[in-house]
Coordinates of C-alpha atoms and ligand atoms in Angstrom, one line a residue:
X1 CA 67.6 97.4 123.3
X2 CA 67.8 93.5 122.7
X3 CA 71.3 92.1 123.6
X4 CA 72.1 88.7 122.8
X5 CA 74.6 86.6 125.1
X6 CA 76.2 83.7 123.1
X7 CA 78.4 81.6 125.9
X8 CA 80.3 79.1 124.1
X9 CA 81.7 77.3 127.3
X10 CA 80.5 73.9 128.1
X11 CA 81.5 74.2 132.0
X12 CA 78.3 75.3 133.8
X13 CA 78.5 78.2 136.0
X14 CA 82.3 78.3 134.5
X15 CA 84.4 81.3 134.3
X16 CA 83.0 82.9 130.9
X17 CA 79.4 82.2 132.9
X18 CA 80.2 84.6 135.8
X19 CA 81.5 87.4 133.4
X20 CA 78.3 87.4 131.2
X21 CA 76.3 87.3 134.6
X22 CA 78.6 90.6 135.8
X23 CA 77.7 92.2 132.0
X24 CA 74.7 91.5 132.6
X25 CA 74.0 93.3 136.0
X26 CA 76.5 95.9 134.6
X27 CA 74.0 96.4 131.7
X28 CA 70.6 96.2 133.5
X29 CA 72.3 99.2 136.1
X30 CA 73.2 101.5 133.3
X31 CA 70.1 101.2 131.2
X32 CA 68.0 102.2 134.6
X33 CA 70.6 105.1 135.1
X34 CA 69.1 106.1 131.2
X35 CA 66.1 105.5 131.7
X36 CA 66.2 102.9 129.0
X37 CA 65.7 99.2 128.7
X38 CA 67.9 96.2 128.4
X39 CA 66.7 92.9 127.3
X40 CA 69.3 90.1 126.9
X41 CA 69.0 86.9 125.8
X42 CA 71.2 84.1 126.5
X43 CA 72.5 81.1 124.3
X44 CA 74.6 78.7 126.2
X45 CA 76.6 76.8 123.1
X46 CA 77.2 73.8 125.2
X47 CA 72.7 73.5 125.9
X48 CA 72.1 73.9 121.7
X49 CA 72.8 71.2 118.8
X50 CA 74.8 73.1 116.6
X51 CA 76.8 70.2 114.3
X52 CA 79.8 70.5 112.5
X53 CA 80.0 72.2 109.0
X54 CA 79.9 69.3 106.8
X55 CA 81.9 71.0 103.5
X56 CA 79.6 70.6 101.0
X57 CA 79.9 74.3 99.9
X58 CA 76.0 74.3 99.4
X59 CA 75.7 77.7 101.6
X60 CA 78.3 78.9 99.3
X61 CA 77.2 78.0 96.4
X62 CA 73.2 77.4 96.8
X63 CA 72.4 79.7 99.9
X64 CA 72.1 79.0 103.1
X65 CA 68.9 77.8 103.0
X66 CA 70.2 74.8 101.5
X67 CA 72.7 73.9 104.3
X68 CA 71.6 69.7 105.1
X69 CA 72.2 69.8 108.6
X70 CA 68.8 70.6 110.0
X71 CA 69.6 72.0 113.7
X72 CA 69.8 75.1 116.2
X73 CA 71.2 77.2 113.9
X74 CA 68.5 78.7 112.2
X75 CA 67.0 79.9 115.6
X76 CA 70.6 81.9 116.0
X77 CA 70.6 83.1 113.0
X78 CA 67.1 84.4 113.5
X79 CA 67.8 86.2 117.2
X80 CA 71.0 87.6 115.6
X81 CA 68.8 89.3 113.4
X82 CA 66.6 90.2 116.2
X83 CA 69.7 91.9 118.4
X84 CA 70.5 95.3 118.2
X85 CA 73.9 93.8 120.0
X86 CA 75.7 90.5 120.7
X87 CA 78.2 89.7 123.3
X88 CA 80.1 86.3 122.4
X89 CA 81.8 85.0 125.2
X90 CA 84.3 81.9 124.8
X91 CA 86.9 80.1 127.3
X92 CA 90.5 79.9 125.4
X93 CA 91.3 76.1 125.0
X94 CA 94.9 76.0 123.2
X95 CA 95.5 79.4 122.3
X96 CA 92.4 79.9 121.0
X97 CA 88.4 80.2 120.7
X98 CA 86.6 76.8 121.7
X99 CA 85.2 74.3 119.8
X100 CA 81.5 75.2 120.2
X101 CA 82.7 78.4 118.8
X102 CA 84.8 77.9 116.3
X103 CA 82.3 75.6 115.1
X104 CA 79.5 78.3 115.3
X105 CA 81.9 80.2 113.2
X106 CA 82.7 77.7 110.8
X107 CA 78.6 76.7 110.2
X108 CA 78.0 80.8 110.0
X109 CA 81.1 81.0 107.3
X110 CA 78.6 82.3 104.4
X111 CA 78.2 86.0 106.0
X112 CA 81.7 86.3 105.1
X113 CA 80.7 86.0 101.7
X114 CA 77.4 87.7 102.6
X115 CA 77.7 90.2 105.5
X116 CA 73.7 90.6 107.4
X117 CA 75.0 92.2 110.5
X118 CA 75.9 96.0 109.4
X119 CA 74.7 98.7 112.0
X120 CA 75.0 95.9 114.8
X121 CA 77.1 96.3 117.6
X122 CA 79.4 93.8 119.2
X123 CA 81.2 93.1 122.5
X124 CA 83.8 90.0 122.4
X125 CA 85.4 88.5 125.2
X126 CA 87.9 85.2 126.6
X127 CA 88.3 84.0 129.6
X128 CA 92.3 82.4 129.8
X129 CA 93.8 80.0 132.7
X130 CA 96.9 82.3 132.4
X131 CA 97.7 85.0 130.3
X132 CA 96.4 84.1 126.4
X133 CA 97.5 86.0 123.6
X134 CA 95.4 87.9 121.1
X135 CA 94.5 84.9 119.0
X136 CA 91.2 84.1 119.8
X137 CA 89.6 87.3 120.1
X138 CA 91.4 87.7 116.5
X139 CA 89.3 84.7 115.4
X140 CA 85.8 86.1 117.1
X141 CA 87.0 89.7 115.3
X142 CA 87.7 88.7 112.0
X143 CA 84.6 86.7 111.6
X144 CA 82.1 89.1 112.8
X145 CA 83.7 91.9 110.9
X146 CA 83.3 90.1 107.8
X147 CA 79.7 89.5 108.7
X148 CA 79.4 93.2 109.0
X149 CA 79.5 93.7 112.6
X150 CA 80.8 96.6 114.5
X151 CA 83.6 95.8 117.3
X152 CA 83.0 98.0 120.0
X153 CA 84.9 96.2 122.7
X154 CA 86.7 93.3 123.1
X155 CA 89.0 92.2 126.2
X156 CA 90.8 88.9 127.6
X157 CA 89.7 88.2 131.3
X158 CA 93.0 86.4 133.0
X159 CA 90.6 83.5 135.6
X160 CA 92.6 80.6 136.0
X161 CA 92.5 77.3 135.5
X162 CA 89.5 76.3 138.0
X163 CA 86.3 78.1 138.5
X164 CA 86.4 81.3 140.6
X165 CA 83.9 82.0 143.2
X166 CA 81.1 84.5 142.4
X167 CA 82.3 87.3 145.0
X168 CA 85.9 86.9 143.5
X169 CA 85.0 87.6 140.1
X170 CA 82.7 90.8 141.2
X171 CA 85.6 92.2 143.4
X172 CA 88.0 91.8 140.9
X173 CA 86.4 92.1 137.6
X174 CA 83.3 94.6 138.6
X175 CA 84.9 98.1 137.4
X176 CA 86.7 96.5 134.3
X177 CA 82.9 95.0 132.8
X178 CA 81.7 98.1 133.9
X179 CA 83.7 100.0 131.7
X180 CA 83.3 97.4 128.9
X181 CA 79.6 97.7 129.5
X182 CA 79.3 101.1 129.4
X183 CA 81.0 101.4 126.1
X184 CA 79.0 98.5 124.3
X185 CA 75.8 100.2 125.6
X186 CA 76.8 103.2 124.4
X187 CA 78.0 101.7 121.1
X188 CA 73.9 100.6 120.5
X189 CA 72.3 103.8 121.8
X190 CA 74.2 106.3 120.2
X191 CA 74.4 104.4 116.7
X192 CA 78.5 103.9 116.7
X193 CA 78.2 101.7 113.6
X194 CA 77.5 104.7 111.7
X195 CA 81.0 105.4 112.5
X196 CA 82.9 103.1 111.2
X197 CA 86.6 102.3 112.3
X198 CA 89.2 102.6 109.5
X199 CA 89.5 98.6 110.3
X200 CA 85.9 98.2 109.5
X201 CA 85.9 100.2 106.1
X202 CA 89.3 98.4 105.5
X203 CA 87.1 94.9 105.4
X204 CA 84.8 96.5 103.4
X205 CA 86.8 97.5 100.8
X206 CA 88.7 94.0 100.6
X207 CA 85.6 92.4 100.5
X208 CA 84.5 95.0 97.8
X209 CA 87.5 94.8 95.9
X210 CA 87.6 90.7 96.0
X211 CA 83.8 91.2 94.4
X212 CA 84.3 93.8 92.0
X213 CA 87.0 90.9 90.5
X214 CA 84.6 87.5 90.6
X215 CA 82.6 87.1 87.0
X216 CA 79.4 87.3 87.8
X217 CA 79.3 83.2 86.4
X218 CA 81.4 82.2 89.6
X219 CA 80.5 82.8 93.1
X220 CA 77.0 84.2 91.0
X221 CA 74.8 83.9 94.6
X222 CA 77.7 86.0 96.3
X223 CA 78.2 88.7 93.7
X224 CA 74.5 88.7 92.8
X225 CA 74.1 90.1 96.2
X226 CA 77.3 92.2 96.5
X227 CA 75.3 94.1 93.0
X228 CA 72.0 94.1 94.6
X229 CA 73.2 96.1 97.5
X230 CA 74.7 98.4 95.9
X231 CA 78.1 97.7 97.4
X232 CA 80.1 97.0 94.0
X233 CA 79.5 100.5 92.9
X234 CA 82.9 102.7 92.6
X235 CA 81.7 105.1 94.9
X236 CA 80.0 103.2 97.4
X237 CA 82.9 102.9 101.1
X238 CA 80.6 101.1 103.6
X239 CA 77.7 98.7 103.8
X240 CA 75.4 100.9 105.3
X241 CA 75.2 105.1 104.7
X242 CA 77.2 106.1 107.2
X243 CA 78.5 109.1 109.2
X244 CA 82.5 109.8 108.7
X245 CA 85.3 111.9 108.3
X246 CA 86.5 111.1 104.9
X247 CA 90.1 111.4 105.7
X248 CA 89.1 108.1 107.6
X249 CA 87.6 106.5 104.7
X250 CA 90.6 107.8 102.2
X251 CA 92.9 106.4 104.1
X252 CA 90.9 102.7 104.7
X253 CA 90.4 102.9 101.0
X254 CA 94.2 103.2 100.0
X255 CA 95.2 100.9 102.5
X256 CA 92.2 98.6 101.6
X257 CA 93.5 98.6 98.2
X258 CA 97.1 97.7 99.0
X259 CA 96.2 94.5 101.2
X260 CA 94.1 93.6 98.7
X261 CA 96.7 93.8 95.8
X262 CA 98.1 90.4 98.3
X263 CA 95.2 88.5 99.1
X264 CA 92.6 89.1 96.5
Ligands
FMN1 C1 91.1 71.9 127.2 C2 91.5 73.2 127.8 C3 92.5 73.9 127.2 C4 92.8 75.2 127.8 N1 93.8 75.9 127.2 C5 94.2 77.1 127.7 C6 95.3 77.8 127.1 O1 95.8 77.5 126.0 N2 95.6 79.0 127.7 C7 95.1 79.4 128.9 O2 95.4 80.5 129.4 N3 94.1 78.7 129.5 C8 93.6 77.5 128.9 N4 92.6 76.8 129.6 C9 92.0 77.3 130.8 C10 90.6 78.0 130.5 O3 90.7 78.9 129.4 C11 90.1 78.9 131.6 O4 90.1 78.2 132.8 C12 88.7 79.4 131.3 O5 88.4 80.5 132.2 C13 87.6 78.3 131.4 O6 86.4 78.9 131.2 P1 85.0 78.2 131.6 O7 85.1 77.9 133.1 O8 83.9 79.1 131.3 O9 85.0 76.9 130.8 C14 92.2 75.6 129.0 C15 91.2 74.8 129.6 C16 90.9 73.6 129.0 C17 89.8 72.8 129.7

């Protein structure tokens, strides 16, 4: 399976650094234990020229194809679509994800509009001085939902403020990104996106809802392919056929329906 490593911290050999290198020894051991293979590829954020979103809406309203800025993020784009996984990593700076990331975020802000990533699985993770609140992993979680991504683990490593030696990190973080590991590998071998969380079919249904509103004369790129995929239908719950208990997807529907009765 390919696995790709997105580090948004600019510190080398930082904190964030030393937990993808323990996720990645973590993966490497339990694809060998398989009998399977693991190949991950790392992008350090602070290494690629990624500019700021500019505003102009062309993404939006063009494609993304149009975007001016001619930079690095094409080639992420391109090994996202390669991945059957991606693990984004990002130090918390105020209370929340990094620049670097936010700022991938922001110049990826079309998949919300135009989710590419269903039946992809994802692993999202901070590293904090002290103890951080939920808010950044919030930001990494809403976004690739709406790009269509699966969650299958996300947790908030407690480091400190300076860098922690190698053998600290394995001795105290070892079993913890073991477990993590184990469940984001098992999230791309045995297909979990096929079974989506009520969360995940909630988005879906905003999304859906939001879509099934827009004339087809606004937003016409967006709804154009929203229609194409099928997703607009009345019947059709998820992006991708899917494998559920439909209790599970009744009750995302419902609730789907109520938030979106507030914010679309
Ligand atoms: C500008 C800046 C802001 C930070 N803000 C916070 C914060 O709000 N809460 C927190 O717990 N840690 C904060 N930290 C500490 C880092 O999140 C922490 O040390 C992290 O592990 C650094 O990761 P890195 O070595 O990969 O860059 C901040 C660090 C910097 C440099």
């Amino acid at each position: 399976m390919k696995i790709l490593a997105i580090n948004s911290s600019i510190r080398k050999h930082g904190n964030t650094e030393r937990i993808f290198h323990l996720m990645e020894q973590s993966l490497l051991k339990i694809a060998k234990e398989k009998g399977k293979t693991v190949e991950l590829e790392y992008i350090s954020l602070g290494e690629t020229n990624i500019e700021p979103c500019r505003g102009c809406r062309f993404c939006f309203e063009k494609g993304e194809e149009f975007c001016p800025i001619k930079d690095n993020l094409t080639l992420i784009r391109r090994k996202l679509q390669e991945a059957d996984g991606i693990i984004l990593g990002s130090p918390i700076y105020v209370e929340d994800v990094n620049g670097p990331m936010k700022n991938l975020i922001d110049r990826m802000a079309f998949y919300c509009h135009r989710p590419s990533f269903s039946g992809k699985s994802a692993l999202i993770f901070t590293t904090s001085g002290a103890g951080s609140t939920k808010h950044a992993l919030r930001t990494m979680r809403n976004a690739l939902s709406t790009w269509g991504f699966y969650i299958a683990v996300e947790y908030r490593f407690r480091m400190g403020g300076s860098v922690i030696a190698e053998l600290d990190v394995i001795q105290k973080y070892s079993d913890k990104v073991n477990k993590l590991a184990t469940v984001f590998f098992n999230s791309i071998d045995n297909n979990k996106p096929l079974h989506p969380t009520i969360y995940s079919y909630m988005i879906f249904k905003i999304q859906q809802t939001y879509w099934q509103k827009e004339s087809s004369k606004r937003n016409k790129l967006d709804y154009e392919y929203w229609k194409t995929k099928g997703w607009l239908e009345p019947f059709c719950d998820y992006y991708i056929d899917h494998k559920c208990l439909s209790i599970k997807s009744k009750t995302a529907r419902v609730l789907g329906k109520i938030i979106s009765k507030f914010f679309v």
